[in-house]
GROMACS .gro file of C-alpha atoms in nm:
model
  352
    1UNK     CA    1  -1.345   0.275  -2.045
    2UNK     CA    2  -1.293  -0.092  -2.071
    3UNK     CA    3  -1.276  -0.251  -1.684
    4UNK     CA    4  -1.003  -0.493  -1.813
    5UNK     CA    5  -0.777  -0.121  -1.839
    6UNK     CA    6  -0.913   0.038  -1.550
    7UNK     CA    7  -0.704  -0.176  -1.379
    8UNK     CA    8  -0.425  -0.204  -1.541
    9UNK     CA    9  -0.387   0.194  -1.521
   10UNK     CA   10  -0.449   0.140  -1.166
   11UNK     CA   11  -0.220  -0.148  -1.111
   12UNK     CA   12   0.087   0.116  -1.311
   13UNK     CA   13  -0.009   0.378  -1.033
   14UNK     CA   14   0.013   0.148  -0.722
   15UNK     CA   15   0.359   0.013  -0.875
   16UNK     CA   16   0.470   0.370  -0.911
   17UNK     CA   17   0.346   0.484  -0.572
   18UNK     CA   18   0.562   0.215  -0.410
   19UNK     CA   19   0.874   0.316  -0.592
   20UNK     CA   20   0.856   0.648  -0.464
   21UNK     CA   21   1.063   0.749  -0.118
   22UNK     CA   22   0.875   1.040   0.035
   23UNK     CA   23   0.980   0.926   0.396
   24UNK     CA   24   1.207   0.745   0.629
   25UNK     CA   25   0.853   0.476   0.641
   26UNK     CA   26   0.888   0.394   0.253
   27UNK     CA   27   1.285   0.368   0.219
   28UNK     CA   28   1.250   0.043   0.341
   29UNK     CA   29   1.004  -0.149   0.115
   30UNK     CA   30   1.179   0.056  -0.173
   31UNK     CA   31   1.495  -0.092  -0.113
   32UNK     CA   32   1.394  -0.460  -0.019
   33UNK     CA   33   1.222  -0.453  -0.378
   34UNK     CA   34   1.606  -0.401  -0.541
   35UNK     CA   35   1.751  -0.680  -0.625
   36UNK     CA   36   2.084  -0.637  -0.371
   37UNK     CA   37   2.345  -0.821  -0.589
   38UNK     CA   38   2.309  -0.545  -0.859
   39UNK     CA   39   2.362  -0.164  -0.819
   40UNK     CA   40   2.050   0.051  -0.794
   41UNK     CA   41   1.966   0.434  -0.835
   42UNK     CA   42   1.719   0.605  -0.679
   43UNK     CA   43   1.657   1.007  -0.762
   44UNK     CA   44   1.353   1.192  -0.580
   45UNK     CA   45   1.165   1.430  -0.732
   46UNK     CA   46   1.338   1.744  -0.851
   47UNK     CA   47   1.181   2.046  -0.688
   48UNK     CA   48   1.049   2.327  -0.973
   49UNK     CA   49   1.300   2.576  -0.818
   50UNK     CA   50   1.619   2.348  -0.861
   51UNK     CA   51   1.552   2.336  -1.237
   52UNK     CA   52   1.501   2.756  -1.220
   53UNK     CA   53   1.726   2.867  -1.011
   54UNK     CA   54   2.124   2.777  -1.024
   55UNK     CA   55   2.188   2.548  -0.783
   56UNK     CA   56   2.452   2.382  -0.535
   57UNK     CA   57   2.503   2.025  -0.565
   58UNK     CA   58   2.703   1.802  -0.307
   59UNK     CA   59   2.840   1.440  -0.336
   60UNK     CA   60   2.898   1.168  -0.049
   61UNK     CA   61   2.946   0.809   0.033
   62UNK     CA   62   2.894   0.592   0.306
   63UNK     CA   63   2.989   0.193   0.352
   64UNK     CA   64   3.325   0.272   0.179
   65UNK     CA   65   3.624   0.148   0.470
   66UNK     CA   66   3.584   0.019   0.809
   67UNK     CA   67   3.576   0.409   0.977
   68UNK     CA   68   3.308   0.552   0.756
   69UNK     CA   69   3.018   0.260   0.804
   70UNK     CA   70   2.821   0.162   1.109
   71UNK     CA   71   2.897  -0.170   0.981
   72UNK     CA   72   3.145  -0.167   0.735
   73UNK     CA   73   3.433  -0.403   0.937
   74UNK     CA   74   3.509  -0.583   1.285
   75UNK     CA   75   3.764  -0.688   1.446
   76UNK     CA   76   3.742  -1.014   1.579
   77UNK     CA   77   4.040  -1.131   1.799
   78UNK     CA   78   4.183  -1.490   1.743
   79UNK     CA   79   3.898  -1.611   1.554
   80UNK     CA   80   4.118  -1.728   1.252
   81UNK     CA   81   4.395  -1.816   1.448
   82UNK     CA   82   4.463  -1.394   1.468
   83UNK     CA   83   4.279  -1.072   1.491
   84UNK     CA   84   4.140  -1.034   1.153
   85UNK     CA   85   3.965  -0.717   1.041
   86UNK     CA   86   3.643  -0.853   0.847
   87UNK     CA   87   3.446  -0.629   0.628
   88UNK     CA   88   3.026  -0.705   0.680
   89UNK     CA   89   2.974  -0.453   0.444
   90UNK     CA   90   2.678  -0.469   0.269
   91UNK     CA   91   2.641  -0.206  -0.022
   92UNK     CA   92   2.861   0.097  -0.063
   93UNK     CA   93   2.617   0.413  -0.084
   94UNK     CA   94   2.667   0.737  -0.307
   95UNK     CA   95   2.415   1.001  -0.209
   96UNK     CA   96   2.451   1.321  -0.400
   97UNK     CA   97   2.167   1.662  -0.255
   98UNK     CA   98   2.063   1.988  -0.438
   99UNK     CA   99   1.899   2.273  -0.387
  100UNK     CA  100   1.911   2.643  -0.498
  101UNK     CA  101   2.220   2.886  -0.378
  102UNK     CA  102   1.974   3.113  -0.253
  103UNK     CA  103   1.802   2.850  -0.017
  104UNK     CA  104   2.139   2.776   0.218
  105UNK     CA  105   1.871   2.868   0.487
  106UNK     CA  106   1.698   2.546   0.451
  107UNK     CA  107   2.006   2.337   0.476
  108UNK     CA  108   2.055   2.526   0.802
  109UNK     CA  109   1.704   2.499   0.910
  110UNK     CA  110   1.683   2.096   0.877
  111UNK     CA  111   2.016   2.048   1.107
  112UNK     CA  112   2.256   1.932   0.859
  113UNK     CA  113   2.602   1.893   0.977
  114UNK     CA  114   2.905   1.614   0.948
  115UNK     CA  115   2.683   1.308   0.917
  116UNK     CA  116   2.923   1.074   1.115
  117UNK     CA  117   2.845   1.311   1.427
  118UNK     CA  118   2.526   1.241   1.432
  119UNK     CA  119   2.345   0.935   1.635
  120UNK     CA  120   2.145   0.754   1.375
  121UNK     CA  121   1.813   0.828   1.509
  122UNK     CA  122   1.902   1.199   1.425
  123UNK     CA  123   2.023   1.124   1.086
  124UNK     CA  124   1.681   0.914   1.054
  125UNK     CA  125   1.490   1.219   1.159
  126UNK     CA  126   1.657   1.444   0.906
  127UNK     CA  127   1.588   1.225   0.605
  128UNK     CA  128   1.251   1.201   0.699
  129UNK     CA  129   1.169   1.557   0.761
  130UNK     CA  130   1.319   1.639   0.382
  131UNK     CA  131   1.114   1.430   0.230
  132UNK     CA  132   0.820   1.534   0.425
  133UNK     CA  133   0.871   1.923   0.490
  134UNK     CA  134   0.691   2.197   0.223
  135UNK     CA  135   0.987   2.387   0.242
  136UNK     CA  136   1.210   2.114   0.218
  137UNK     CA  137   1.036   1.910  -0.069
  138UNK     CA  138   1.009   2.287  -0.223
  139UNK     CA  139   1.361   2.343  -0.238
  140UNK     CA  140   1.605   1.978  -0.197
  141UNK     CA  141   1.594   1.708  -0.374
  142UNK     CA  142   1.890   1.408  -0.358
  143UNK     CA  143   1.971   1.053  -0.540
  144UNK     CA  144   2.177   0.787  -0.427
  145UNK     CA  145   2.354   0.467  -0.602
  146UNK     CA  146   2.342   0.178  -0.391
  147UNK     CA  147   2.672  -0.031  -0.491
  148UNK     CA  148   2.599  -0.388  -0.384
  149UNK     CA  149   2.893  -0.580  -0.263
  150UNK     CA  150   2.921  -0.841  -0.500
  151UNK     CA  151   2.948  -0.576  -0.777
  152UNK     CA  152   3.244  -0.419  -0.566
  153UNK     CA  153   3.394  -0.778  -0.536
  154UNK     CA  154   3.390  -0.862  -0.926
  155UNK     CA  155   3.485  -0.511  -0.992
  156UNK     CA  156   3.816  -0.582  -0.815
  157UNK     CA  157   3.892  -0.895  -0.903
  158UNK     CA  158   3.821  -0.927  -1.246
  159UNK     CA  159   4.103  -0.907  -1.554
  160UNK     CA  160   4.124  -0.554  -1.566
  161UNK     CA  161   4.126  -0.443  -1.240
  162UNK     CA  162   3.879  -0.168  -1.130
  163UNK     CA  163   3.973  -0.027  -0.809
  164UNK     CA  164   3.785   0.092  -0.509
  165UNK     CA  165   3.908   0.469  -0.608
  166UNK     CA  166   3.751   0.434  -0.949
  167UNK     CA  167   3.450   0.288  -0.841
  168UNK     CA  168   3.337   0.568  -0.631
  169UNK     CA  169   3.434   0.854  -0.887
  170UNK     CA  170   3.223   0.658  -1.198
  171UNK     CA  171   2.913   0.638  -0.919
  172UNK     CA  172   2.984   1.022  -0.821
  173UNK     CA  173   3.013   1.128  -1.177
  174UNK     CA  174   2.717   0.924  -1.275
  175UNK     CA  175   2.465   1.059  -0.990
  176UNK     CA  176   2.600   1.427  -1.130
  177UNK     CA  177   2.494   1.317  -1.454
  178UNK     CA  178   2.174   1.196  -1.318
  179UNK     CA  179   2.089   1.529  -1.190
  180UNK     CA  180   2.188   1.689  -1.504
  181UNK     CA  181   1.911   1.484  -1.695
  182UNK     CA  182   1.647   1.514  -1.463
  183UNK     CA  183   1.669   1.897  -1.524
  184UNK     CA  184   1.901   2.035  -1.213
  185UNK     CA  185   2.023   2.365  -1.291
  186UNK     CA  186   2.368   2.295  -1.139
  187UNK     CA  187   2.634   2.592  -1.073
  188UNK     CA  188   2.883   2.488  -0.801
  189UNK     CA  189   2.937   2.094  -0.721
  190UNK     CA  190   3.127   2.019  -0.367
  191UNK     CA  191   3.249   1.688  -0.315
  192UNK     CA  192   3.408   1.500  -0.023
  193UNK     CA  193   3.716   1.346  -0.160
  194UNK     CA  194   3.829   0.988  -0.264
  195UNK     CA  195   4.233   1.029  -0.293
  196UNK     CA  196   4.421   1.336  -0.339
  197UNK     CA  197   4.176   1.614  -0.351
  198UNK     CA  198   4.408   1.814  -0.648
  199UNK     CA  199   4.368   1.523  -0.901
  200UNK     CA  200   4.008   1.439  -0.828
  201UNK     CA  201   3.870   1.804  -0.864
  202UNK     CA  202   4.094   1.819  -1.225
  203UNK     CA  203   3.888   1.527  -1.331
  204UNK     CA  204   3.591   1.636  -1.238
  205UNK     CA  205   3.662   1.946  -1.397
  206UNK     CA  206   3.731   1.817  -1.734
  207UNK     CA  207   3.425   1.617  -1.680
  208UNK     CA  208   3.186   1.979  -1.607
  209UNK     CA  209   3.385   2.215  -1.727
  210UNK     CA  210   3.082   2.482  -1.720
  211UNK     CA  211   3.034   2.392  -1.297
  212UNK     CA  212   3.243   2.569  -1.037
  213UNK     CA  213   3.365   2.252  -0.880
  214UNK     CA  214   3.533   2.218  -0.485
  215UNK     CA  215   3.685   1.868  -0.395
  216UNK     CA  216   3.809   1.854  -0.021
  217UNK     CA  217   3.897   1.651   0.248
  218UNK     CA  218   3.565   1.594   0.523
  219UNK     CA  219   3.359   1.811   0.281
  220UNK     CA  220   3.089   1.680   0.484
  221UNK     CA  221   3.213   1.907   0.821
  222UNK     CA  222   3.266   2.210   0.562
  223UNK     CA  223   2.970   2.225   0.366
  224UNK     CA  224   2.590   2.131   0.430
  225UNK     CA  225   2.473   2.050   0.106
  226UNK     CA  226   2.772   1.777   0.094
  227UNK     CA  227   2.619   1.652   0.490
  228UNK     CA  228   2.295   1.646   0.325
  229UNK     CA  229   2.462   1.405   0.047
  230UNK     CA  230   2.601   1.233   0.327
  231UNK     CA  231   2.300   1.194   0.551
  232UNK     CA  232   2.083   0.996   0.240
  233UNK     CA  233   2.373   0.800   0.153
  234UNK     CA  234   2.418   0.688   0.511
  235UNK     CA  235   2.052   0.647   0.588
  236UNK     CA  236   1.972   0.418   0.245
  237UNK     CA  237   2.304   0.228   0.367
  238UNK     CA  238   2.173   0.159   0.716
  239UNK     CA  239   1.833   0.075   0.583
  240UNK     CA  240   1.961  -0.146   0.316
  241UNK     CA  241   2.141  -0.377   0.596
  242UNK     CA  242   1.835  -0.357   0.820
  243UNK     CA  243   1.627  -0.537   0.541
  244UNK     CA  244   1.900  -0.722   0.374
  245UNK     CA  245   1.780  -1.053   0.198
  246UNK     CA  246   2.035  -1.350   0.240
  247UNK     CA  247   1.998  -1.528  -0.108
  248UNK     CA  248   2.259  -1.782   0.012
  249UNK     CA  249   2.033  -1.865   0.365
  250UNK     CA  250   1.687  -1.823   0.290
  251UNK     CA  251   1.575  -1.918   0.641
  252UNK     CA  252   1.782  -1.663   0.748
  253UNK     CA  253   1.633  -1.439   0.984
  254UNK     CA  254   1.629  -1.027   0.915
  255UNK     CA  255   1.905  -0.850   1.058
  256UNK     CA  256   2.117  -1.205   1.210
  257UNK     CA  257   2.442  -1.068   1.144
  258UNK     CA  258   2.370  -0.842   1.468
  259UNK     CA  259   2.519  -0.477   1.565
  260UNK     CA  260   2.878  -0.542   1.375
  261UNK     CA  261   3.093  -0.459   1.645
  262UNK     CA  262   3.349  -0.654   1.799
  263UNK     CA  263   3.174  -0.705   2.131
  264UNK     CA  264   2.866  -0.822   1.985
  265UNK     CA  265   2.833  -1.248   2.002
  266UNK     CA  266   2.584  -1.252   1.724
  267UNK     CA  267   2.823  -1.106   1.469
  268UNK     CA  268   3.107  -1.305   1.606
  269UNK     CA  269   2.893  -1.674   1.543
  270UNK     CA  270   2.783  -1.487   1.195
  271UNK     CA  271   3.103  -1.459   1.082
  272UNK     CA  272   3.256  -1.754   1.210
  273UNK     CA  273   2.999  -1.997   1.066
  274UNK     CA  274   3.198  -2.015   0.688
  275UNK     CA  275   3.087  -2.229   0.466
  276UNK     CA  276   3.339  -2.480   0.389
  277UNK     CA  277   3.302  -2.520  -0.002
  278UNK     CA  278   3.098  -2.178  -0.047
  279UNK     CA  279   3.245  -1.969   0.193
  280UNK     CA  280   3.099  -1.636   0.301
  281UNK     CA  281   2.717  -1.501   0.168
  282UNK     CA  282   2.723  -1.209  -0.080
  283UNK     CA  283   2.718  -0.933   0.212
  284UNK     CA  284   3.066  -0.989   0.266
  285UNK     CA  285   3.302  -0.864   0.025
  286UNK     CA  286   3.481  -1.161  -0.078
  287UNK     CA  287   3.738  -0.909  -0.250
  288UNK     CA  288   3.888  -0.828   0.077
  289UNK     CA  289   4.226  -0.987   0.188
  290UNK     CA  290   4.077  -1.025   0.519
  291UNK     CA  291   3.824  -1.297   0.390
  292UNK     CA  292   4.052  -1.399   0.185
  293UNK     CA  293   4.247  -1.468   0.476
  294UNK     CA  294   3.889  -1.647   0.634
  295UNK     CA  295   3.881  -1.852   0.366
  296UNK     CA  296   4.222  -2.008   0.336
  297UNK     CA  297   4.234  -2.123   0.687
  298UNK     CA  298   3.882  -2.308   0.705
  299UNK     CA  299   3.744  -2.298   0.343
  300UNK     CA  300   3.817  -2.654   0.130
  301UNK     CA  301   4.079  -2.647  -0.139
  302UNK     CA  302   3.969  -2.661  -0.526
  303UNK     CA  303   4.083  -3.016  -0.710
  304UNK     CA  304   4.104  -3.009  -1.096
  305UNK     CA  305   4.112  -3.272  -1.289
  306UNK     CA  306   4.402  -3.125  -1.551
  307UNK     CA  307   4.746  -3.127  -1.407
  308UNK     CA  308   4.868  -2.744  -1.343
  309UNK     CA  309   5.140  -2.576  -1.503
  310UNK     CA  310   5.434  -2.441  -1.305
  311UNK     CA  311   5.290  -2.090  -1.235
  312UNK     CA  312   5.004  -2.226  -1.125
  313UNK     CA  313   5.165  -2.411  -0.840
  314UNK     CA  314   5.348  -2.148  -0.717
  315UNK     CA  315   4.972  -1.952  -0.655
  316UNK     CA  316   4.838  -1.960  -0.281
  317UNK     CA  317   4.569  -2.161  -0.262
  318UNK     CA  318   4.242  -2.144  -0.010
  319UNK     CA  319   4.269  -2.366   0.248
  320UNK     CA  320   4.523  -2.703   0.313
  321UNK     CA  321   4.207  -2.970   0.297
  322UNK     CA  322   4.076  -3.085  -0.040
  323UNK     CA  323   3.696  -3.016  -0.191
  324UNK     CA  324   3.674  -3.402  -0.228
  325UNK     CA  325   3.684  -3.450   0.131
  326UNK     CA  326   3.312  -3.280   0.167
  327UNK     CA  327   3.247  -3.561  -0.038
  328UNK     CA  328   3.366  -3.872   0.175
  329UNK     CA  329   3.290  -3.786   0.514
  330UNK     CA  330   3.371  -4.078   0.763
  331UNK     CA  331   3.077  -4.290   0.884
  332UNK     CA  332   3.126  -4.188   1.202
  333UNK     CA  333   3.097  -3.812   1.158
  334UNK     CA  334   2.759  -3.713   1.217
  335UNK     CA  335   2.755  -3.400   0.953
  336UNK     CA  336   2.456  -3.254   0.807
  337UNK     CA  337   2.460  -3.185   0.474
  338UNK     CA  338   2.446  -2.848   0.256
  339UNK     CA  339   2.100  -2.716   0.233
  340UNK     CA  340   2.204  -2.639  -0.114
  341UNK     CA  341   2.209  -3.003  -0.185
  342UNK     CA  342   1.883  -3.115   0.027
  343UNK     CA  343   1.674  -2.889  -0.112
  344UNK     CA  344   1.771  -3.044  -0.462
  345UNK     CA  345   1.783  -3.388  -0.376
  346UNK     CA  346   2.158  -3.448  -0.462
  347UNK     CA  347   2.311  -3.756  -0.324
  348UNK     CA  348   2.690  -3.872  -0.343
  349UNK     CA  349   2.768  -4.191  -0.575
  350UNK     CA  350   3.041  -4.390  -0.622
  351UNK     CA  351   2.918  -4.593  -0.918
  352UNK     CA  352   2.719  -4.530  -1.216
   0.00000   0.00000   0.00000
């Protein structure tokens, strides 16, 4: 065989053996290769049984409000002038698991239970031993849709709204669907619930009509196959912050947005340092009213050129100072200027 396609064949394997997740080790460098202001999917390898046997399916989320993330919000007190509730929440993670009805041992076996119970070393040690277990690999298999925040943000703000609610069903329905290609033999689907149970399970149902479908409240508590949905979602979600790339602060260093929690100085001077004409980086959602909120007490006001129209005037607007004034700082301010305009070279002229 030509050399010159030797290794090209062997430069397709060693792409393909990176983009596989067969252990806590390689979630990781899987997920710092995504590109975190889109969505990814990621579905393992679909065990021969799953596709023979009828199986169990179970769908979860993590990231979604500031109760169900270990850093989805904070509250931090008189910051902005009053305590503020400010969502750090990187990506919002589906996770959906599998595996035969007659293999409810193995659930039982690996320790899965409500997800949020667990200390995040366990949950670690879960998600690695079903990806490296025989009996586990033999019989589970999961996916998960990593929803990256800015996709949430634009989602919710843009002309036709698309709400939180809907969000999370279309990634639930689409990891279902997901399965369903990759050859899962699906008989019962149990999901945890986004709004009233009643309505959700109806849609679902009209969706699958041939699946026995359950939709409850803290499905995750009730059934294991839904913890075991929970415990990949949470465990990609966790990973994805640990290795989160800032594209707005590319000096940044890893992980400099600290624990999350209110106590914690490191988040506090994270959050506080807003940019004044940018504002926050991407793993905020912008979309909140609580950056919102950020933003109109110490982000610069937008000046247009065209005069507004009524209805425009009556709109809040961020902030009380004007963008110009970034601009035409005094000569006896000592300010350092946006990276974003000395890495480019950009300087401020008054004549041309």
């Amino acid at each position: 065989m030509d050399k010159k396609v030797k290794q090209e064949i062997k430069t397709e394997e060693t792409e393909t053996k990176q983009l596989t997740i067969n252990s806590l080790e390689s979630l990781g460098p899987y997920i710092l290769e995504q590109d975190n202001a889109k969505n990814f999917v990621y579905v393992s390898d679909v065990p021969q049984l799953c596709k023979d046997e009828p199986c169990m399916l179970g769908v979860d989320e993590a990231g979604r409000g500031p109760v169900l993330g270990r850093l989805s919000g904070v509250l931090l007190p008189n910051m902005f002038g009053n305590n503020e509730l400010v969502f750090l929440s990187g990506p919002m993670v589906y996770g959906i698991a599998f595996c035969p009805l007659s293999k409810k041992d193995v659930l039982k076996q690996l320790g899965f239970a409500d997800s949020k119970q667990l200390t995040e070393e366990k949950r670690d040690q879960i998600f690695d031993e079903m990806n490296r277990k025989d009996y586990a690999v033999e019989s589970l298999g999961w996916a998960v849709e990593a929803i990256s925040p800015n996709v949430i943000s634009m989602s919710m703000l843009r002309r036709t709204k698309h709400s939180l609610n809907e969000v999370s069903m279309d990634s639930a329905i689409g990891l279902i669907n997901a399965a369903i290609e990759a050859g899962v033999n699906i008989a019962e689907v149990y999901v945890d619930t986004v709004g009233p149970p009643e309505k959700y399970q109806a849609k679902l149902k009209a969706i699958f009509p041939k699946f026995k479908i359950t939709v409850a409240k803290k499905a995750d508590s009730t059934y294991p196959i839904v913890s075991a949905a929970s415990i990949a979602a949470k465990v990609t979600r966790d990973h994805a912050l640990k290795v989160w790339k800032f594209r707005e602060r590319p000096n940044e260093e890893v992980n400099s947005f600290g624990s999350g929690y209110p106590g914690d100085p490191t988040t506090k001077q994270f959050l506080g340092e807003i940019d004044l004409v940018f504002g926050f980086p991407r793993l905020v959602r912008f979309s909140w009213s609580t950056a919102s909120n950020a933003l109109e007490k110490k982000a610069y006001d937008m000046e247009f050129e065209e005069e507004p129209d009524e209805k425009a005037t009556q709109k809040a607007t961020y902030g009380s100072e004007k963008l110009s004034k970034y601009f035409s700082a005094s000569k006896n301010e000592n300010r350092k200027r946006h990276e974003y305009f000395r890495d480019r070279c950009l300087e401020h002229v008054s004549e041309i």
